[in-house]
PDB file of C-alpha atoms in Angstrom:
ATOM      1  CA  UNK G   2     228.156 -50.644  50.781  1.00 96.00           C
ATOM      2  CA  UNK G   3     230.768 -50.145  53.471  1.00 98.00           C
ATOM      3  CA  UNK G   4     233.786 -47.960  52.779  1.00 97.00           C
ATOM      4  CA  UNK G   5     237.062 -48.099  54.713  1.00 97.00           C
ATOM      5  CA  UNK G   6     235.808 -51.125  56.612  1.00 98.00           C
ATOM      6  CA  UNK G   7     237.666 -54.347  57.376  1.00 97.00           C
ATOM      7  CA  UNK G   8     235.371 -57.352  57.757  1.00 96.00           C
ATOM      8  CA  UNK G   9     238.161 -59.259  59.527  1.00 96.00           C
ATOM      9  CA  UNK G  10     238.088 -56.847  62.479  1.00 97.00           C
ATOM     10  CA  UNK G  11     235.360 -56.355  65.054  1.00 98.00           C
ATOM     11  CA  UNK G  12     232.951 -53.480  64.427  1.00 98.00           C
ATOM     12  CA  UNK G  13     231.564 -51.476  67.339  1.00 98.00           C
ATOM     13  CA  UNK G  14     228.200 -49.705  67.329  1.00 98.00           C
ATOM     14  CA  UNK G  15     227.725 -47.142  70.101  1.00 98.00           C
ATOM     15  CA  UNK G  16     224.182 -46.499  71.280  1.00 97.00           C
ATOM     16  CA  UNK G  17     220.944 -48.336  72.022  1.00 94.00           C
ATOM     17  CA  UNK G  18     218.192 -46.358  70.304  1.00 94.00           C
ATOM     18  CA  UNK G  19     216.435 -46.716  66.958  1.00 95.00           C
ATOM     19  CA  UNK G  20     219.413 -45.613  64.886  1.00 96.00           C
ATOM     20  CA  UNK G  21     221.719 -48.086  66.664  1.00 97.00           C
ATOM     21  CA  UNK G  22     219.299 -50.922  65.876  1.00 97.00           C
ATOM     22  CA  UNK G  23     219.220 -49.748  62.267  1.00 96.00           C
ATOM     23  CA  UNK G  24     223.031 -49.734  62.143  1.00 97.00           C
ATOM     24  CA  UNK G  25     223.126 -53.286  63.448  1.00 98.00           C
ATOM     25  CA  UNK G  26     220.618 -54.472  60.860  1.00 97.00           C
ATOM     26  CA  UNK G  27     222.593 -52.850  58.045  1.00 98.00           C
ATOM     27  CA  UNK G  28     225.897 -54.315  59.223  1.00 98.00           C
ATOM     28  CA  UNK G  29     224.448 -57.825  59.432  1.00 97.00           C
ATOM     29  CA  UNK G  30     222.952 -57.394  55.970  1.00 97.00           C
ATOM     30  CA  UNK G  31     226.373 -56.328  54.699  1.00 97.00           C
ATOM     31  CA  UNK G  32     227.836 -59.590  55.985  1.00 97.00           C
ATOM     32  CA  UNK G  33     229.659 -58.205  59.021  1.00 97.00           C
ATOM     33  CA  UNK G  34     230.082 -61.064  61.505  1.00 95.00           C
ATOM     34  CA  UNK G  35     231.846 -59.465  64.487  1.00 97.00           C
ATOM     35  CA  UNK G  36     229.543 -56.688  65.714  1.00 98.00           C
ATOM     36  CA  UNK G  37     229.693 -55.407  69.292  1.00 98.00           C
ATOM     37  CA  UNK G  38     226.943 -53.059  70.488  1.00 98.00           C
ATOM     38  CA  UNK G  39     227.748 -50.869  73.500  1.00 98.00           C
ATOM     39  CA  UNK G  40     225.920 -48.138  75.378  1.00 96.00           C
ATOM     40  CA  UNK G  41     227.181 -44.573  75.023  1.00 94.00           C
ATOM     41  CA  UNK G  42     228.488 -44.735  78.598  1.00 95.00           C
ATOM     42  CA  UNK G  43     230.577 -47.817  77.771  1.00 97.00           C
ATOM     43  CA  UNK G  44     232.655 -46.237  75.011  1.00 97.00           C
ATOM     44  CA  UNK G  45     235.735 -46.573  77.234  1.00 96.00           C
ATOM     45  CA  UNK G  46     235.548 -50.336  76.540  1.00 98.00           C
ATOM     46  CA  UNK G  47     236.300 -49.795  72.840  1.00 98.00           C
ATOM     47  CA  UNK G  48     240.016 -50.447  72.177  1.00 98.00           C
ATOM     48  CA  UNK G  49     241.987 -47.736  70.429  1.00 98.00           C
ATOM     49  CA  UNK G  50     242.290 -48.402  66.732  1.00 98.00           C
ATOM     50  CA  UNK G  51     238.951 -50.227  66.562  1.00 98.00           C
ATOM     51  CA  UNK G  52     236.426 -49.455  63.833  1.00 98.00           C
ATOM     52  CA  UNK G  53     233.308 -47.757  65.169  1.00 98.00           C
ATOM     53  CA  UNK G  54     229.888 -46.497  64.078  1.00 98.00           C
ATOM     54  CA  UNK G  55     228.003 -43.949  66.160  1.00 98.00           C
ATOM     55  CA  UNK G  56     224.567 -45.446  66.722  1.00 97.00           C
ATOM     56  CA  UNK G  57     222.896 -42.096  67.440  1.00 96.00           C
ATOM     57  CA  UNK G  58     222.428 -39.231  65.010  1.00 90.00           C
ATOM     58  CA  UNK G  59     221.393 -36.318  67.211  1.00 91.00           C
ATOM     59  CA  UNK G  60     223.931 -33.620  66.319  1.00 92.00           C
ATOM     60  CA  UNK G  61     224.010 -32.172  69.843  1.00 91.00           C
ATOM     61  CA  UNK G  62     224.747 -35.549  71.441  1.00 94.00           C
ATOM     62  CA  UNK G  63     227.398 -36.199  68.783  1.00 95.00           C
ATOM     63  CA  UNK G  64     228.999 -32.812  69.406  1.00 95.00           C
ATOM     64  CA  UNK G  65     229.185 -33.661  73.116  1.00 95.00           C
ATOM     65  CA  UNK G  66     230.676 -37.045  72.257  1.00 96.00           C
ATOM     66  CA  UNK G  67     233.463 -35.465  70.182  1.00 96.00           C
ATOM     67  CA  UNK G  68     234.187 -33.002  72.991  1.00 96.00           C
ATOM     68  CA  UNK G  69     234.616 -35.885  75.459  1.00 96.00           C
ATOM     69  CA  UNK G  70     236.596 -38.320  73.278  1.00 97.00           C
ATOM     70  CA  UNK G  71     239.532 -38.161  70.879  1.00 97.00           C
ATOM     71  CA  UNK G  72     237.886 -39.636  67.796  1.00 97.00           C
ATOM     72  CA  UNK G  73     241.222 -39.719  65.973  1.00 97.00           C
ATOM     73  CA  UNK G  74     242.227 -42.743  68.075  1.00 98.00           C
ATOM     74  CA  UNK G  75     239.646 -44.885  66.259  1.00 98.00           C
ATOM     75  CA  UNK G  76     238.631 -45.874  62.728  1.00 98.00           C
ATOM     76  CA  UNK G  77     235.305 -44.660  61.365  1.00 98.00           C
ATOM     77  CA  UNK G  78     233.944 -46.522  58.321  1.00 98.00           C
ATOM     78  CA  UNK G  79     231.301 -44.990  56.055  1.00 98.00           C
ATOM     79  CA  UNK G  80     228.042 -46.588  54.919  1.00 98.00           C
ATOM     80  CA  UNK G  81     226.402 -45.767  51.569  1.00 98.00           C
ATOM     81  CA  UNK G  82     223.090 -47.348  50.573  1.00 98.00           C
ATOM     82  CA  UNK G  83     223.271 -49.125  47.223  1.00 97.00           C
ATOM     83  CA  UNK G  84     220.598 -46.862  45.739  1.00 98.00           C
ATOM     84  CA  UNK G  85     222.480 -43.635  46.506  1.00 98.00           C
ATOM     85  CA  UNK G  86     224.166 -41.762  43.665  1.00 98.00           C
ATOM     86  CA  UNK G  87     227.547 -40.314  44.622  1.00 98.00           C
ATOM     87  CA  UNK G  88     229.270 -38.533  41.727  1.00 96.00           C
ATOM     88  CA  UNK G  89     232.714 -38.680  43.340  1.00 93.00           C
ATOM     89  CA  UNK G  90     233.251 -41.201  46.129  1.00 91.00           C
ATOM     90  CA  UNK G  91     236.401 -39.488  47.375  1.00 95.00           C
ATOM     91  CA  UNK G  92     234.164 -36.621  48.490  1.00 97.00           C
ATOM     92  CA  UNK G  93     232.901 -38.576  51.511  1.00 98.00           C
ATOM     93  CA  UNK G  94     234.415 -38.012  54.943  1.00 98.00           C
ATOM     94  CA  UNK G  95     234.856 -40.622  57.651  1.00 98.00           C
ATOM     95  CA  UNK G  96     231.974 -41.930  59.718  1.00 98.00           C
ATOM     96  CA  UNK G  97     229.350 -40.832  57.158  1.00 98.00           C
ATOM     97  CA  UNK G  98     225.982 -42.612  56.937  1.00 98.00           C
ATOM     98  CA  UNK G  99     224.010 -42.277  53.692  1.00 98.00           C
ATOM     99  CA  UNK G 100     220.459 -43.577  53.363  1.00 98.00           C
ATOM    100  CA  UNK G 101     218.507 -44.699  50.299  1.00 98.00           C
ATOM    101  CA  UNK G 102     218.115 -42.547  47.170  1.00 98.00           C
ATOM    102  CA  UNK G 103     220.519 -39.830  48.322  1.00 98.00           C
ATOM    103  CA  UNK G 104     222.236 -37.753  45.648  1.00 98.00           C
ATOM    104  CA  UNK G 105     225.639 -36.067  46.091  1.00 98.00           C
ATOM    105  CA  UNK G 106     226.536 -33.906  43.131  1.00 97.00           C
ATOM    106  CA  UNK G 107     229.702 -32.990  41.304  1.00 97.00           C
ATOM    107  CA  UNK G 108     232.459 -31.243  43.236  1.00 97.00           C
ATOM    108  CA  UNK G 109     230.612 -31.550  46.556  1.00 98.00           C
ATOM    109  CA  UNK G 110     232.141 -32.755  49.824  1.00 98.00           C
ATOM    110  CA  UNK G 111     230.338 -34.493  52.659  1.00 98.00           C
ATOM    111  CA  UNK G 112     231.967 -33.723  56.006  1.00 98.00           C
ATOM    112  CA  UNK G 113     233.016 -36.276  58.602  1.00 98.00           C
ATOM    113  CA  UNK G 114     230.181 -37.880  60.565  1.00 98.00           C
ATOM    114  CA  UNK G 115     227.394 -36.495  58.368  1.00 98.00           C
ATOM    115  CA  UNK G 116     224.099 -38.377  58.209  1.00 98.00           C
ATOM    116  CA  UNK G 117     222.041 -37.979  55.030  1.00 98.00           C
ATOM    117  CA  UNK G 118     218.448 -39.163  55.294  1.00 97.00           C
ATOM    118  CA  UNK G 119     216.547 -40.826  52.475  1.00 97.00           C
ATOM    119  CA  UNK G 120     216.197 -38.726  49.293  1.00 98.00           C
ATOM    120  CA  UNK G 121     218.425 -35.960  50.660  1.00 98.00           C
ATOM    121  CA  UNK G 122     220.136 -34.049  47.858  1.00 98.00           C
ATOM    122  CA  UNK G 123     223.401 -32.136  47.616  1.00 98.00           C
ATOM    123  CA  UNK G 124     223.709 -30.255  44.341  1.00 97.00           C
ATOM    124  CA  UNK G 125     226.999 -29.215  42.758  1.00 96.00           C
ATOM    125  CA  UNK G 126     229.807 -27.720  44.859  1.00 98.00           C
ATOM    126  CA  UNK G 127     228.131 -28.117  48.244  1.00 98.00           C
ATOM    127  CA  UNK G 128     230.540 -28.444  51.168  1.00 98.00           C
ATOM    128  CA  UNK G 129     229.188 -29.586  54.514  1.00 98.00           C
ATOM    129  CA  UNK G 130     231.051 -29.326  57.809  1.00 98.00           C
ATOM    130  CA  UNK G 131     231.508 -32.056  60.382  1.00 98.00           C
ATOM    131  CA  UNK G 132     228.499 -33.635  62.067  1.00 98.00           C
ATOM    132  CA  UNK G 133     225.702 -32.344  59.833  1.00 98.00           C
ATOM    133  CA  UNK G 134     222.333 -34.101  59.675  1.00 97.00           C
ATOM    134  CA  UNK G 135     220.174 -33.812  56.565  1.00 98.00           C
ATOM    135  CA  UNK G 136     216.690 -35.094  57.207  1.00 97.00           C
ATOM    136  CA  UNK G 137     214.748 -37.060  54.591  1.00 97.00           C
ATOM    137  CA  UNK G 138     214.154 -35.001  51.475  1.00 98.00           C
ATOM    138  CA  UNK G 139     216.394 -32.102  52.549  1.00 98.00           C
ATOM    139  CA  UNK G 140     217.948 -30.291  49.574  1.00 98.00           C
ATOM    140  CA  UNK G 141     221.077 -28.129  49.499  1.00 98.00           C
ATOM    141  CA  UNK G 142     220.828 -26.839  45.970  1.00 97.00           C
ATOM    142  CA  UNK G 143     224.347 -25.750  44.976  1.00 96.00           C
ATOM    143  CA  UNK G 144     227.401 -23.770  45.986  1.00 98.00           C
ATOM    144  CA  UNK G 145     226.476 -23.956  49.683  1.00 98.00           C
ATOM    145  CA  UNK G 146     228.899 -24.174  52.598  1.00 98.00           C
ATOM    146  CA  UNK G 147     227.844 -25.264  56.079  1.00 98.00           C
ATOM    147  CA  UNK G 148     229.639 -25.191  59.410  1.00 98.00           C
ATOM    148  CA  UNK G 149     229.851 -28.012  61.947  1.00 98.00           C
ATOM    149  CA  UNK G 150     226.884 -29.419  63.883  1.00 97.00           C
ATOM    150  CA  UNK G 151     224.101 -28.302  61.534  1.00 97.00           C
ATOM    151  CA  UNK G 152     220.688 -30.006  61.567  1.00 97.00           C
ATOM    152  CA  UNK G 153     218.417 -29.707  58.526  1.00 97.00           C
ATOM    153  CA  UNK G 154     214.911 -30.941  59.298  1.00 96.00           C
ATOM    154  CA  UNK G 155     213.121 -33.145  56.788  1.00 97.00           C
ATOM    155  CA  UNK G 156     212.123 -31.344  53.609  1.00 97.00           C
ATOM    156  CA  UNK G 157     214.321 -28.302  54.237  1.00 98.00           C
ATOM    157  CA  UNK G 158     215.503 -26.493  51.098  1.00 98.00           C
ATOM    158  CA  UNK G 159     218.533 -24.175  51.011  1.00 98.00           C
ATOM    159  CA  UNK G 160     218.914 -21.797  48.077  1.00 98.00           C
ATOM    160  CA  UNK G 161     222.085 -21.536  45.962  1.00 97.00           C
ATOM    161  CA  UNK G 162     225.379 -20.041  47.136  1.00 98.00           C
ATOM    162  CA  UNK G 163     224.625 -19.522  50.801  1.00 98.00           C
ATOM    163  CA  UNK G 164     226.761 -19.908  53.904  1.00 98.00           C
ATOM    164  CA  UNK G 165     225.247 -21.595  56.961  1.00 98.00           C
ATOM    165  CA  UNK G 166     227.131 -21.181  60.232  1.00 98.00           C
ATOM    166  CA  UNK G 167     227.751 -24.018  62.659  1.00 98.00           C
ATOM    167  CA  UNK G 168     225.588 -25.057  65.621  1.00 96.00           C
ATOM    168  CA  UNK G 169     222.412 -24.261  63.701  1.00 96.00           C
ATOM    169  CA  UNK G 170     219.133 -26.196  63.555  1.00 96.00           C
ATOM    170  CA  UNK G 171     216.370 -25.837  60.961  1.00 97.00           C
ATOM    171  CA  UNK G 172     212.807 -27.010  61.569  1.00 95.00           C
ATOM    172  CA  UNK G 173     211.067 -29.363  59.160  1.00 95.00           C
ATOM    173  CA  UNK G 174     210.214 -27.847  55.762  1.00 96.00           C
ATOM    174  CA  UNK G 175     212.327 -24.732  56.239  1.00 97.00           C
ATOM    175  CA  UNK G 176     213.116 -22.644  53.158  1.00 98.00           C
ATOM    176  CA  UNK G 177     216.454 -20.879  53.577  1.00 98.00           C
ATOM    177  CA  UNK G 178     217.190 -18.066  51.126  1.00 97.00           C
ATOM    178  CA  UNK G 179     219.724 -15.925  53.024  1.00 97.00           C
ATOM    179  CA  UNK G 180     223.055 -16.586  54.735  1.00 98.00           C
ATOM    180  CA  UNK G 181     222.682 -17.692  58.354  1.00 98.00           C
ATOM    181  CA  UNK G 182     225.457 -16.152  60.446  1.00 97.00           C
ATOM    182  CA  UNK G 183     224.266 -16.671  64.029  1.00 97.00           C
ATOM    183  CA  UNK G 184     223.951 -20.105  65.692  1.00 96.00           C
ATOM    184  CA  UNK G 185     220.492 -21.038  66.871  1.00 95.00           C
ATOM    185  CA  UNK G 186     217.180 -22.601  65.916  1.00 95.00           C
ATOM    186  CA  UNK G 187     215.474 -21.445  62.728  1.00 96.00           C
ATOM    187  CA  UNK G 188     212.396 -21.895  60.621  1.00 95.00           C
ATOM    188  CA  UNK G 189     213.767 -20.815  57.262  1.00 95.00           C
ATOM    189  CA  UNK G 190     215.630 -17.579  57.916  1.00 93.00           C
ATOM    190  CA  UNK G 191     213.577 -16.686  60.977  1.00 94.00           C
ATOM    191  CA  UNK G 192     215.086 -17.448  64.370  1.00 93.00           C
ATOM    192  CA  UNK G 193     212.875 -19.514  66.662  1.00 90.00           C
ATOM    193  CA  UNK G 194     212.735 -18.175  70.237  1.00 81.00           C
ATOM    194  CA  UNK G 195     213.826 -20.355  73.136  1.00 70.00           C
ATOM    195  CA  UNK G 196     216.535 -22.963  73.459  1.00 65.00           C
ATOM    196  CA  UNK G 197     214.585 -26.114  72.669  1.00 61.00           C
ATOM    197  CA  UNK G 198     216.736 -28.699  70.900  1.00 57.00           C
ATOM    198  CA  UNK G 199     215.334 -29.443  67.453  1.00 62.00           C
ATOM    199  CA  UNK G 200     216.686 -32.877  66.779  1.00 63.00           C
ATOM    200  CA  UNK G 201     215.922 -36.455  65.872  1.00 56.00           C
ATOM    201  CA  UNK G 202     216.519 -39.974  67.248  1.00 51.00           C
TER     202      UNK G 202
END
């Protein structure tokens, strides 16, 4: 389902990769007739006040996008797959994309522009910052707070009542059992040397 979306207005999808194609397919399936797909470099063609989906889910590219553009000049609908279970729909920020079989528990909040992959799970009282990506099967168990621009690789599990700082990336199948206070790349709680970007699509 689409939230905060007006079918009477044109909908813009920014990007040309796999995720953009997926966005287009979903919008057509949802009965959206006026869909305009533009490259990242053509965002200046989007009129202020238009409703927009970001058709790329790499948190670094998104962070750069927000640094270059005033996102508050546009409208950002949210998409929730029909199979997802959201305990409180008012917990969802703008521009969120939620895949199949996601669970968002009681008293949790999903930050603006989060992407939650299939079967991702937020337990009770989890609060994610802006522009987080939870890969398929990632689980934030309960009482967790994350900063902005956090990437959780597929299958990552974060233990209860932890704080995860912003600009942090976790490799696939990480198990996080301590607070993470320094930005960087991690496998579980162990920092990964180098500056390679651990991202997706």
